[in-house]
């Protein structure tokens, strides 16, 4: 699959409706000068004189030029859907992008975006953290929509009810086979299965109940169905097929943490085909491991054969999971040396056989340093992979705070393994498209387009970078200067405002 972009547009007036007029290029960015004097120099409030005499809100000047709520002036607008890559002005009124033009636009407020990239807000399909703290880090990382689609929730109605009234970014959760199975089987774990949910075979009646609860979750508006096969090893092919067939029947995508190499990719592709479900394979990097290139080749083969199959990766070499989960059920048979790759999330200490056993009794988040940079690079650079963080509610892995900025800072700017447009495609239009057939509201996200939701991320391509690490993950990314969620600023001049304009993403 190739992703060649059309050449940059010289004009966008066919979309904005403005008359075509001779192009007057924007002056080159003055660079650091735009930062001086601090905020006052960055943000100008321009009130059109005649608009002052009329009503507040969208108004017209005497010459009928519209006055928008906000104009982002002179930024490098990059939209992977259309291929637009040009110095343009973008106007927002209310919660929508209202105009994109080479000509000056009039706004109640004008933000000088010169020297900055104006991109669609990033869409993260895999973010377990759905809390005030994690939403704040997402916004600092340029994410305007953060969805928990892998593990998901067992109670879709309650998930959305708890977040009613607005969140800092757009949010949502799938109905998850894991939490549904935990509930049906009577598991005592608090996030991933710790006992019956991973160990016990389901009876035919229980399989029917699992499928029924997944259907109920979709009826309640869940945007997808989540699975994590390695966390539910007692689930049979029959159970997984019954659960996934509900997704297939209704047209929802299945977001699956599948088994590792060599069988996991083909297994889930075959299962999804049988179930008739669109398939999204989560974290090809950690599931593929040393065989990531081969793993992605299997996915590519399915895509080439016409399968509706997508995948994602996060740009870090360490994994993170729960120490009590089924992933580590065989821990007592390991060599002593293997324990050293594990780092306890709460303290940062490296583990031994003794401490691993002790923490497994207690339960909690553990980081495992298991992949080389070459493996990460293979996953991030492959055209198939979207960027998705797999961030956690406990912010102890830098992927929770810096996945998107790291791709832009390291893999685009420093290493040059992706173009900026390719990276943005992986963060915006591709995740939006993954969902939009079943969740129509996603067709207005991931785009800088007139009529699209005003989810917009404005960043400095020269400074954007993750700043968290494995001893101190809870550090916001650098270089994300402005973030709009449904037309409302949540990051302004790099500072978090705590606004709550984020809405539920649901069918
Ligand atoms: Zn995950």
CSV table of C-alpha atoms and ligand atoms in Angstrom, one decimal:
chain,number,residue,atom,x,y,z
A,1,UNK,CA,0.0,0.0,0.0
A,2,UNK,CA,1.4,3.3,-0.9
A,3,UNK,CA,0.4,6.7,0.5
A,4,UNK,CA,1.6,9.2,-2.0
A,5,UNK,CA,0.2,12.6,-1.3
A,6,UNK,CA,-1.0,14.9,-4.0
A,7,UNK,CA,1.1,18.0,-4.6
A,8,UNK,CA,0.5,21.0,-2.3
A,9,UNK,CA,-2.4,23.1,-3.3
A,10,UNK,CA,-1.8,26.5,-4.6
A,11,UNK,CA,-5.3,27.6,-3.6
A,12,UNK,CA,-8.2,26.4,-1.5
A,13,UNK,CA,-10.8,28.8,-2.7
A,14,UNK,CA,-12.9,26.1,-4.3
A,15,UNK,CA,-13.5,24.8,-0.8
A,16,UNK,CA,-14.0,28.0,1.0
A,17,UNK,CA,-16.1,29.7,-1.6
A,18,UNK,CA,-14.0,32.8,-1.7
A,19,UNK,CA,-13.4,34.3,-5.2
A,20,UNK,CA,-10.0,33.4,-6.7
A,21,UNK,CA,-7.7,36.3,-6.5
A,22,UNK,CA,-4.0,36.7,-7.3
A,23,UNK,CA,-1.9,34.9,-4.7
A,24,UNK,CA,0.1,37.0,-2.3
A,25,UNK,CA,2.5,34.7,-0.5
A,26,UNK,CA,2.8,35.1,3.2
A,27,UNK,CA,6.1,36.6,4.4
A,28,UNK,CA,8.6,34.1,5.7
A,29,UNK,CA,8.3,33.3,9.4
A,30,UNK,CA,10.2,35.8,11.5
A,31,UNK,CA,11.2,32.8,13.7
A,32,UNK,CA,12.0,33.6,17.3
A,33,UNK,CA,10.8,37.1,16.9
A,34,UNK,CA,7.2,35.9,17.1
A,35,UNK,CA,7.8,34.9,20.7
A,36,UNK,CA,8.6,38.4,21.8
A,37,UNK,CA,7.2,40.0,23.9
A,38,UNK,CA,5.9,36.7,25.2
A,39,UNK,CA,2.1,36.2,25.2
A,40,UNK,CA,1.2,39.7,24.1
A,41,UNK,CA,3.2,39.3,20.9
A,42,UNK,CA,1.8,35.9,20.2
A,43,UNK,CA,-1.9,36.6,20.5
A,44,UNK,CA,-3.5,39.7,19.1
A,45,UNK,CA,-7.1,40.6,19.7
A,46,UNK,CA,-8.4,42.3,16.7
A,47,UNK,CA,-11.9,43.6,16.8
A,48,UNK,CA,-13.2,44.8,13.4
A,49,UNK,CA,-14.3,48.3,14.1
A,50,UNK,CA,-17.7,47.9,12.4
A,51,UNK,CA,-18.3,44.6,14.2
A,52,UNK,CA,-18.0,46.5,17.4
A,53,UNK,CA,-21.0,48.5,16.5
A,54,UNK,CA,-23.1,45.5,15.7
A,55,UNK,CA,-24.0,42.3,17.6
A,56,UNK,CA,-21.6,40.0,19.3
A,57,UNK,CA,-20.8,36.7,17.5
A,58,UNK,CA,-20.5,36.0,13.8
A,59,UNK,CA,-21.1,39.3,12.2
A,60,UNK,CA,-20.4,41.0,8.9
A,61,UNK,CA,-18.4,44.1,8.1
A,62,UNK,CA,-19.6,46.8,5.8
A,63,UNK,CA,-17.9,45.0,2.9
A,64,UNK,CA,-19.6,41.7,3.9
A,65,UNK,CA,-16.3,40.0,4.9
A,66,UNK,CA,-17.3,37.6,7.7
A,67,UNK,CA,-15.9,38.0,11.2
A,68,UNK,CA,-15.0,34.6,12.6
A,69,UNK,CA,-14.5,33.7,16.3
A,70,UNK,CA,-10.9,32.8,15.8
A,71,UNK,CA,-8.4,33.1,13.0
A,72,UNK,CA,-5.2,31.1,13.0
A,73,UNK,CA,-3.0,33.4,10.9
A,74,UNK,CA,-0.1,32.5,8.6
A,75,UNK,CA,0.6,29.0,9.8
A,76,UNK,CA,1.8,26.1,7.6
A,77,UNK,CA,-1.5,24.2,7.2
A,78,UNK,CA,-1.0,20.5,6.7
A,79,UNK,CA,-3.9,18.2,6.0
A,80,UNK,CA,-3.1,14.7,5.1
A,81,UNK,CA,-6.6,14.0,3.7
A,82,UNK,CA,-6.3,16.6,0.9
A,83,UNK,CA,-2.5,16.8,0.8
A,84,UNK,CA,-2.7,20.6,1.6
A,85,UNK,CA,0.7,21.9,2.7
A,86,UNK,CA,0.7,25.6,2.4
A,87,UNK,CA,0.8,28.9,4.3
A,88,UNK,CA,-2.9,29.6,4.9
A,89,UNK,CA,-5.3,31.2,7.3
A,90,UNK,CA,-7.8,29.1,9.1
A,91,UNK,CA,-11.0,30.5,10.7
A,92,UNK,CA,-13.0,28.8,13.4
A,93,UNK,CA,-16.5,29.8,14.5
A,94,UNK,CA,-18.2,27.9,17.2
A,95,UNK,CA,-17.1,24.3,17.0
A,96,UNK,CA,-16.4,24.2,13.3
A,97,UNK,CA,-13.7,25.1,10.8
A,98,UNK,CA,-15.4,27.8,8.8
A,99,UNK,CA,-12.8,29.0,6.3
A,100,UNK,CA,-9.4,28.2,4.9
A,101,UNK,CA,-7.9,30.9,2.7
A,102,UNK,CA,-4.7,32.4,1.3
A,103,UNK,CA,-6.4,35.8,1.9
A,104,UNK,CA,-6.4,37.5,5.3
A,105,UNK,CA,-9.4,36.5,7.4
A,106,UNK,CA,-11.0,38.6,10.1
A,107,UNK,CA,-11.5,37.2,13.5
A,108,UNK,CA,-12.6,38.4,16.9
A,109,UNK,CA,-9.4,36.8,18.0
A,110,UNK,CA,-6.4,36.3,15.8
A,111,UNK,CA,-3.6,33.9,16.7
A,112,UNK,CA,-0.3,34.4,14.9
A,113,UNK,CA,0.6,30.9,13.8
A,114,UNK,CA,3.6,31.9,11.7
A,115,UNK,CA,6.5,29.4,12.1
A,116,UNK,CA,4.0,26.8,13.3
A,117,UNK,CA,2.3,23.8,11.8
A,118,UNK,CA,-1.5,23.9,11.9
A,119,UNK,CA,-2.7,20.2,11.8
A,120,UNK,CA,-5.8,18.3,12.5
A,121,UNK,CA,-6.0,17.3,16.2
A,122,UNK,CA,-4.4,14.0,16.8
A,123,UNK,CA,-6.6,10.9,17.3
A,124,UNK,CA,-5.4,8.2,19.6
A,125,UNK,CA,-7.2,4.9,19.2
A,126,UNK,CA,-5.5,3.2,22.2
A,127,UNK,CA,-5.4,5.2,25.4
A,128,UNK,CA,-6.3,3.4,28.6
A,129,UNK,CA,-6.0,6.5,30.7
A,130,UNK,CA,-9.4,8.2,30.7
A,131,UNK,CA,-8.9,10.5,33.7
A,132,UNK,CA,-8.4,14.3,34.2
A,133,UNK,CA,-4.7,13.7,34.5
A,134,UNK,CA,-4.3,11.6,31.4
A,135,UNK,CA,-6.5,13.9,29.3
A,136,UNK,CA,-4.2,16.8,30.4
A,137,UNK,CA,-1.1,14.9,29.1
A,138,UNK,CA,-2.9,14.0,25.9
A,139,UNK,CA,-3.7,17.6,25.2
A,140,UNK,CA,-0.1,18.6,25.8
A,141,UNK,CA,0.8,15.9,23.3
A,142,UNK,CA,-1.5,17.3,20.7
A,143,UNK,CA,-4.2,14.7,21.1
A,144,UNK,CA,-7.8,16.0,20.8
A,145,UNK,CA,-9.5,12.6,20.7
A,146,UNK,CA,-8.3,9.8,23.0
A,147,UNK,CA,-10.1,6.5,22.9
A,148,UNK,CA,-9.8,3.4,25.0
A,149,UNK,CA,-10.6,0.8,22.3
A,150,UNK,CA,-8.5,-2.2,23.3
A,151,UNK,CA,-9.4,-3.2,26.8
A,152,UNK,CA,-12.5,-1.0,26.7
A,153,UNK,CA,-15.2,-1.1,29.3
A,154,UNK,CA,-17.7,-3.6,30.5
A,155,UNK,CA,-20.3,-1.0,31.0
A,156,UNK,CA,-20.6,1.5,28.2
A,157,UNK,CA,-23.5,3.5,29.6
A,158,UNK,CA,-21.7,4.0,32.9
A,159,UNK,CA,-18.5,5.0,31.1
A,160,UNK,CA,-20.2,7.8,29.2
A,161,UNK,CA,-22.5,8.8,32.1
A,162,UNK,CA,-19.4,9.4,34.4
A,163,UNK,CA,-17.9,11.8,31.8
A,164,UNK,CA,-21.1,13.7,30.9
A,165,UNK,CA,-20.7,17.5,30.9
A,166,UNK,CA,-17.4,17.6,29.0
A,167,UNK,CA,-13.9,16.4,29.3
A,168,UNK,CA,-10.6,18.1,28.3
A,169,UNK,CA,-10.5,16.1,25.1
A,170,UNK,CA,-12.9,14.0,23.1
A,171,UNK,CA,-13.2,10.6,24.7
A,172,UNK,CA,-14.7,7.2,24.3
A,173,UNK,CA,-14.4,3.5,25.0
A,174,UNK,CA,-15.2,0.2,23.2
A,175,UNK,CA,-17.3,-2.5,24.7
A,176,UNK,CA,-14.5,-4.9,25.8
A,177,UNK,CA,-14.4,-8.6,25.6
A,178,UNK,CA,-11.9,-8.7,28.5
A,179,UNK,CA,-14.0,-6.7,31.1
A,180,UNK,CA,-17.2,-8.4,29.9
A,181,UNK,CA,-15.6,-11.9,30.3
A,182,UNK,CA,-14.3,-10.8,33.8
A,183,UNK,CA,-17.8,-9.9,34.8
A,184,UNK,CA,-19.4,-13.0,33.4
A,185,UNK,CA,-16.8,-15.4,34.8
A,186,UNK,CA,-16.6,-13.6,38.2
A,187,UNK,CA,-12.9,-12.4,38.0
A,188,UNK,CA,-11.5,-10.4,40.9
A,189,UNK,CA,-9.0,-8.3,38.9
A,190,UNK,CA,-9.4,-4.6,38.8
A,191,UNK,CA,-8.3,-3.9,35.1
A,192,UNK,CA,-7.1,-7.1,33.5
A,193,UNK,CA,-8.1,-10.7,34.5
A,194,UNK,CA,-6.4,-12.0,37.6
A,195,UNK,CA,-8.1,-15.4,38.0
A,196,UNK,CA,-11.4,-16.8,36.6
A,197,UNK,CA,-11.4,-14.3,33.7
A,198,UNK,CA,-8.1,-15.7,32.4
A,199,UNK,CA,-8.3,-19.3,33.6
A,200,UNK,CA,-11.8,-20.6,33.4
A,201,UNK,CA,-13.5,-22.1,30.3
A,202,UNK,CA,-16.9,-20.5,29.6
A,203,UNK,CA,-19.9,-22.7,29.2
A,204,UNK,CA,-22.1,-22.3,26.2
A,205,UNK,CA,-24.5,-20.2,28.3
A,206,UNK,CA,-21.7,-18.0,29.4
A,207,UNK,CA,-20.5,-17.5,25.8
A,208,UNK,CA,-24.0,-16.5,25.0
A,209,UNK,CA,-24.0,-14.0,27.8
A,210,UNK,CA,-20.6,-12.6,26.8
A,211,UNK,CA,-21.9,-12.1,23.2
A,212,UNK,CA,-25.1,-10.6,24.5
A,213,UNK,CA,-23.3,-8.1,26.7
A,214,UNK,CA,-21.1,-7.1,23.7
A,215,UNK,CA,-24.3,-6.5,21.7
A,216,UNK,CA,-25.7,-4.4,24.5
A,217,UNK,CA,-22.5,-2.3,24.7
A,218,UNK,CA,-22.8,-1.6,21.0
A,219,UNK,CA,-26.5,-0.7,21.4
A,220,UNK,CA,-25.4,1.8,24.1
A,221,UNK,CA,-23.2,3.5,21.5
A,222,UNK,CA,-19.7,2.0,21.9
A,223,UNK,CA,-17.6,3.0,18.9
A,224,UNK,CA,-15.9,-0.5,18.6
A,225,UNK,CA,-15.3,-3.9,20.3
A,226,UNK,CA,-12.1,-4.6,22.2
A,227,UNK,CA,-10.1,-7.8,22.7
A,228,UNK,CA,-6.9,-9.0,24.3
A,229,UNK,CA,-6.4,-12.6,23.5
A,230,UNK,CA,-3.2,-13.1,25.7
A,231,UNK,CA,-5.1,-11.8,28.7
A,232,UNK,CA,-7.9,-14.4,28.3
A,233,UNK,CA,-6.1,-17.6,27.4
A,234,UNK,CA,-9.1,-19.7,28.5
A,235,UNK,CA,-11.3,-18.2,25.8
A,236,UNK,CA,-11.7,-20.7,23.1
A,237,UNK,CA,-11.8,-20.0,19.3
A,238,UNK,CA,-15.6,-20.6,19.6
A,239,UNK,CA,-16.0,-17.9,22.3
A,240,UNK,CA,-13.8,-15.4,20.5
A,241,UNK,CA,-15.6,-16.0,17.2
A,242,UNK,CA,-19.0,-15.6,18.9
A,243,UNK,CA,-17.9,-12.3,20.5
A,244,UNK,CA,-16.3,-10.9,17.3
A,245,UNK,CA,-19.3,-11.9,15.2
A,246,UNK,CA,-21.4,-9.4,17.0
A,247,UNK,CA,-19.0,-6.7,15.8
A,248,UNK,CA,-19.2,-8.2,12.3
A,249,UNK,CA,-22.9,-8.3,12.3
A,250,UNK,CA,-23.2,-4.6,13.3
A,251,UNK,CA,-20.2,-3.3,11.3
A,252,UNK,CA,-18.1,-2.2,14.3
A,253,UNK,CA,-14.4,-2.7,14.2
A,254,UNK,CA,-12.6,-5.2,16.4
A,255,UNK,CA,-9.5,-3.7,18.2
A,256,UNK,CA,-7.4,-6.7,19.1
A,257,UNK,CA,-4.3,-7.3,21.1
A,258,UNK,CA,-3.5,-10.7,19.4
A,259,UNK,CA,-1.1,-13.4,20.2
A,260,UNK,CA,2.6,-12.9,19.3
A,261,UNK,CA,4.7,-14.2,16.5
A,262,UNK,CA,4.5,-16.5,14.6
A,263,UNK,CA,0.8,-17.3,14.7
A,264,UNK,CA,-0.9,-14.2,16.2
A,265,UNK,CA,-1.3,-12.0,13.1
A,266,UNK,CA,-2.7,-14.7,10.8
A,267,UNK,CA,-4.9,-16.1,13.6
A,268,UNK,CA,-6.7,-12.8,14.2
A,269,UNK,CA,-7.0,-12.0,10.5
A,270,UNK,CA,-8.6,-15.3,9.8
A,271,UNK,CA,-10.9,-14.9,12.9
A,272,UNK,CA,-12.0,-11.4,11.8
A,273,UNK,CA,-12.7,-12.6,8.3
A,274,UNK,CA,-14.9,-15.4,9.6
A,275,UNK,CA,-16.7,-13.0,11.9
A,276,UNK,CA,-17.0,-10.4,9.1
A,277,UNK,CA,-15.5,-7.8,11.4
A,278,UNK,CA,-13.3,-4.8,10.3
A,279,UNK,CA,-10.0,-5.5,12.2
A,280,UNK,CA,-7.6,-3.2,13.9
A,281,UNK,CA,-4.5,-5.0,15.3
A,282,UNK,CA,-3.1,-3.0,18.3
A,283,UNK,CA,0.6,-2.3,18.9
A,284,UNK,CA,2.3,-4.2,16.0
A,285,UNK,CA,5.6,-3.2,17.7
A,286,UNK,CA,5.1,-5.0,21.0
A,287,UNK,CA,3.1,-7.9,19.5
A,288,UNK,CA,5.6,-8.3,16.6
A,289,UNK,CA,8.7,-7.8,18.8
A,290,UNK,CA,11.8,-9.1,17.0
A,291,UNK,CA,9.6,-10.3,14.2
A,292,UNK,CA,7.9,-6.9,13.6
A,293,UNK,CA,8.8,-6.8,9.9
A,294,UNK,CA,7.4,-10.3,9.4
A,295,UNK,CA,4.3,-9.5,11.5
A,296,UNK,CA,3.6,-6.4,9.4
A,297,UNK,CA,4.1,-8.4,6.2
A,298,UNK,CA,1.3,-10.7,7.2
A,299,UNK,CA,-0.9,-7.6,7.8
A,300,UNK,CA,0.1,-6.2,4.4
A,301,UNK,CA,-0.8,-9.4,2.7
A,302,UNK,CA,-4.3,-9.2,4.2
A,303,UNK,CA,-4.7,-5.6,3.1
A,304,UNK,CA,-3.5,-6.5,-0.4
A,305,UNK,CA,-6.1,-9.2,-0.5
A,306,UNK,CA,-8.8,-6.7,0.2
A,307,UNK,CA,-9.2,-7.2,3.9
A,308,UNK,CA,-10.3,-4.3,6.1
A,309,UNK,CA,-7.3,-4.6,8.4
A,310,UNK,CA,-5.4,-1.8,10.0
A,311,UNK,CA,-2.7,-1.6,12.7
A,312,UNK,CA,-0.9,0.8,15.0
A,313,UNK,CA,2.4,1.2,16.9
A,314,UNK,CA,3.8,3.3,19.8
A,315,UNK,CA,7.3,4.7,19.5
A,316,UNK,CA,9.0,3.2,22.5
A,317,UNK,CA,11.1,0.1,23.2
A,318,UNK,CA,9.5,-1.0,26.5
A,319,UNK,CA,6.1,-2.6,27.0
A,320,UNK,CA,3.9,-2.1,30.0
A,321,UNK,CA,1.2,-4.3,31.5
A,322,UNK,CA,-0.1,-5.7,34.8
A,323,UNK,CA,2.3,-8.0,36.6
A,324,UNK,CA,-0.6,-10.3,37.7
A,325,UNK,CA,-1.9,-10.8,34.2
A,326,UNK,CA,-1.8,-14.0,32.2
A,327,UNK,CA,1.2,-12.7,30.2
A,328,UNK,CA,3.4,-13.8,33.0
A,329,UNK,CA,1.7,-16.9,34.2
A,330,UNK,CA,4.9,-19.0,33.4
A,331,UNK,CA,7.2,-16.7,35.4
A,332,UNK,CA,8.3,-19.3,37.9
A,333,UNK,CA,10.1,-21.2,35.1
A,334,UNK,CA,12.2,-18.3,33.9
A,335,UNK,CA,15.9,-17.9,34.1
A,336,UNK,CA,17.0,-15.4,36.9
A,337,UNK,CA,18.5,-13.1,34.3
A,338,UNK,CA,15.1,-12.5,32.6
A,339,UNK,CA,13.7,-10.6,35.6
A,340,UNK,CA,16.1,-7.8,35.1
A,341,UNK,CA,14.2,-6.5,32.1
A,342,UNK,CA,11.2,-5.6,34.4
A,343,UNK,CA,10.8,-2.3,36.1
A,344,UNK,CA,8.2,-1.7,38.7
A,345,UNK,CA,6.0,1.1,37.7
A,346,UNK,CA,5.4,2.7,41.1
A,347,UNK,CA,9.1,2.9,42.2
A,348,UNK,CA,11.1,2.5,39.0
A,349,UNK,CA,13.2,-0.3,40.5
A,350,UNK,CA,14.4,-3.2,38.4
A,351,UNK,CA,13.1,-6.5,39.5
A,352,UNK,CA,14.5,-9.8,40.6
A,353,UNK,CA,12.9,-13.2,41.0
A,354,UNK,CA,12.1,-12.3,44.6
A,355,UNK,CA,10.6,-8.9,44.0
A,356,UNK,CA,8.7,-10.1,40.8
A,357,UNK,CA,7.0,-12.8,42.9
A,358,UNK,CA,6.2,-10.3,45.7
A,359,UNK,CA,4.7,-7.7,43.3
A,360,UNK,CA,2.8,-10.3,41.4
A,361,UNK,CA,1.0,-11.2,44.6
A,362,UNK,CA,0.2,-7.5,45.1
A,363,UNK,CA,-0.7,-6.7,41.5
A,364,UNK,CA,0.1,-3.5,39.6
A,365,UNK,CA,1.8,-1.9,36.6
A,366,UNK,CA,5.2,-3.3,35.3
A,367,UNK,CA,7.3,-2.0,32.5
A,368,UNK,CA,9.4,-4.5,30.5
A,369,UNK,CA,12.4,-3.3,28.5
A,370,UNK,CA,12.4,-5.9,25.8
A,371,UNK,CA,12.8,-4.3,22.3
A,372,UNK,CA,15.6,-2.7,20.4
A,373,UNK,CA,15.5,0.7,18.8
A,374,UNK,CA,15.6,-1.1,15.4
A,375,UNK,CA,12.4,-3.0,16.2
A,376,UNK,CA,10.6,0.3,17.2
A,377,UNK,CA,11.9,2.0,14.1
A,378,UNK,CA,10.6,-0.9,11.9
A,379,UNK,CA,7.1,-0.4,13.3
A,380,UNK,CA,7.0,3.4,13.3
A,381,UNK,CA,8.3,3.7,9.8
A,382,UNK,CA,6.0,1.2,8.2
A,383,UNK,CA,3.2,2.9,6.2
A,384,UNK,CA,0.7,0.5,7.8
A,385,UNK,CA,1.0,1.7,11.3
A,386,UNK,CA,-1.0,4.5,12.9
A,387,UNK,CA,0.4,6.2,15.9
A,388,UNK,CA,-1.4,5.1,19.1
A,389,UNK,CA,0.0,5.5,22.6
A,390,UNK,CA,-1.3,2.5,24.6
A,391,UNK,CA,-1.0,5.0,27.4
A,392,UNK,CA,-2.1,4.0,30.9
A,393,UNK,CA,-4.2,5.4,33.7
A,394,UNK,CA,-1.0,5.2,35.8
A,395,UNK,CA,1.4,7.5,34.1
A,396,UNK,CA,4.7,5.6,34.6
A,397,UNK,CA,5.6,4.9,31.0
A,398,UNK,CA,6.6,7.8,28.7
A,399,UNK,CA,4.2,6.5,26.0
A,400,UNK,CA,1.4,7.8,28.2
A,401,UNK,CA,2.6,11.4,27.7
A,402,UNK,CA,4.8,11.6,24.7
A,403,UNK,CA,3.9,9.2,21.9
A,404,UNK,CA,2.8,11.7,19.3
A,405,UNK,CA,5.5,14.3,20.1
A,406,UNK,CA,8.2,11.7,20.0
A,407,UNK,CA,7.2,10.6,16.5
A,408,UNK,CA,7.3,14.3,15.3
A,409,UNK,CA,10.5,15.2,17.2
A,410,UNK,CA,12.6,12.1,16.9
A,411,UNK,CA,11.4,10.1,13.8
A,412,UNK,CA,10.5,13.1,11.7
A,413,UNK,CA,12.9,15.9,12.7
A,414,UNK,CA,15.9,14.2,14.1
A,415,UNK,CA,16.1,10.8,12.3
A,416,UNK,CA,14.2,11.7,9.1
A,417,UNK,CA,12.6,8.3,8.8
A,418,UNK,CA,9.1,9.8,8.2
A,419,UNK,CA,8.1,13.0,6.4
A,420,UNK,CA,6.0,15.4,8.5
A,421,UNK,CA,3.0,14.7,6.3
A,422,UNK,CA,3.4,10.9,6.6
A,423,UNK,CA,3.6,11.2,10.4
A,424,UNK,CA,0.5,13.4,10.5
A,425,UNK,CA,-1.4,10.9,8.3
A,426,UNK,CA,-0.7,8.2,10.9
A,427,UNK,CA,-2.0,10.5,13.7
A,428,UNK,CA,-5.1,12.1,12.1
A,429,UNK,CA,-6.9,10.9,9.0
A,430,UNK,CA,-6.0,7.2,9.3
A,431,UNK,CA,-7.4,6.7,12.8
A,432,UNK,CA,-10.5,8.8,11.9
A,433,UNK,CA,-11.1,6.6,8.8
A,434,UNK,CA,-10.7,3.5,10.9
A,435,UNK,CA,-13.8,4.4,12.8
A,436,UNK,CA,-15.9,6.5,10.5
A,437,UNK,CA,-17.9,3.8,8.7
A,438,UNK,CA,-19.4,2.8,12.0
A,439,UNK,CA,-19.0,6.1,13.9
A,440,UNK,CA,-20.1,8.8,11.4
A,441,UNK,CA,-19.0,11.6,13.6
A,442,UNK,CA,-15.4,10.6,13.0
A,443,UNK,CA,-15.8,11.7,9.4
A,444,UNK,CA,-15.5,15.3,10.7
A,445,UNK,CA,-12.4,14.7,12.7
A,446,UNK,CA,-8.8,14.2,11.6
A,447,UNK,CA,-9.1,16.9,8.9
A,448,UNK,CA,-8.4,20.5,8.3
A,449,UNK,CA,-11.4,21.1,6.1
A,450,UNK,CA,-14.2,23.6,5.9
A,451,UNK,CA,-17.1,22.1,7.9
A,452,UNK,CA,-14.9,19.7,10.0
A,453,UNK,CA,-14.9,19.8,13.8
A,454,UNK,CA,-12.5,22.5,15.0
A,455,UNK,CA,-10.1,20.0,16.6
A,456,UNK,CA,-6.8,21.6,15.7
A,457,UNK,CA,-3.2,21.1,16.9
A,458,UNK,CA,-0.7,23.9,16.3
A,459,UNK,CA,2.9,22.9,17.0
A,460,UNK,CA,6.4,24.1,16.4
A,461,UNK,CA,8.2,21.5,14.2
A,462,UNK,CA,11.6,22.7,15.4
A,463,UNK,CA,10.9,22.1,19.1
A,464,UNK,CA,8.2,19.4,19.4
A,465,UNK,CA,9.5,16.5,21.5
A,466,UNK,CA,8.5,14.1,24.2
A,467,UNK,CA,10.1,14.9,27.6
A,468,UNK,CA,9.1,11.9,29.8
A,469,UNK,CA,11.3,8.9,30.4
A,470,UNK,CA,11.1,5.7,32.4
A,471,UNK,CA,12.0,7.2,35.7
A,472,UNK,CA,9.8,10.3,35.2
A,473,UNK,CA,7.1,9.8,32.7
A,474,UNK,CA,4.7,12.5,33.9
A,475,UNK,CA,6.3,15.4,32.0
A,476,UNK,CA,4.2,17.1,29.3
A,477,UNK,CA,5.6,17.2,25.8
A,478,UNK,CA,7.3,20.3,24.4
A,479,UNK,CA,6.4,22.3,21.3
A,480,UNK,CA,2.6,21.8,21.3
A,481,UNK,CA,1.6,25.5,21.3
A,482,UNK,CA,-2.1,25.6,20.7
A,483,UNK,CA,-4.7,22.8,20.9
A,484,UNK,CA,-8.4,23.4,20.0
A,485,UNK,CA,-11.0,20.9,21.0
A,486,UNK,CA,-14.4,21.6,19.3
A,487,UNK,CA,-13.3,25.2,18.8
A,488,UNK,CA,-12.2,25.8,22.4
A,489,UNK,CA,-8.6,26.3,23.4
A,490,UNK,CA,-7.3,23.7,25.8
A,491,UNK,CA,-3.6,24.4,25.3
A,492,UNK,CA,-2.6,28.1,24.8
A,493,UNK,CA,0.9,29.2,24.3
A,494,UNK,CA,2.0,25.7,25.6
A,495,UNK,CA,0.0,26.1,28.8
A,496,UNK,CA,-2.9,23.8,29.8
A,497,UNK,CA,-6.1,25.7,30.4
A,498,UNK,CA,-8.3,23.0,31.9
A,499,UNK,CA,-11.3,23.7,29.6
A,500,UNK,CA,-13.7,20.9,29.1
A,501,UNK,CA,-14.9,21.1,25.5
A,502,UNK,CA,-14.3,17.4,24.8
A,503,UNK,CA,-17.3,15.4,23.8
A,504,UNK,CA,-18.2,11.7,23.7
A,505,UNK,CA,-17.2,9.8,20.6
A,506,UNK,CA,-19.9,7.2,20.1
A,507,UNK,CA,-22.1,5.9,17.4
B,1,LIG,ZN1,-3.2,-1.5,25.6
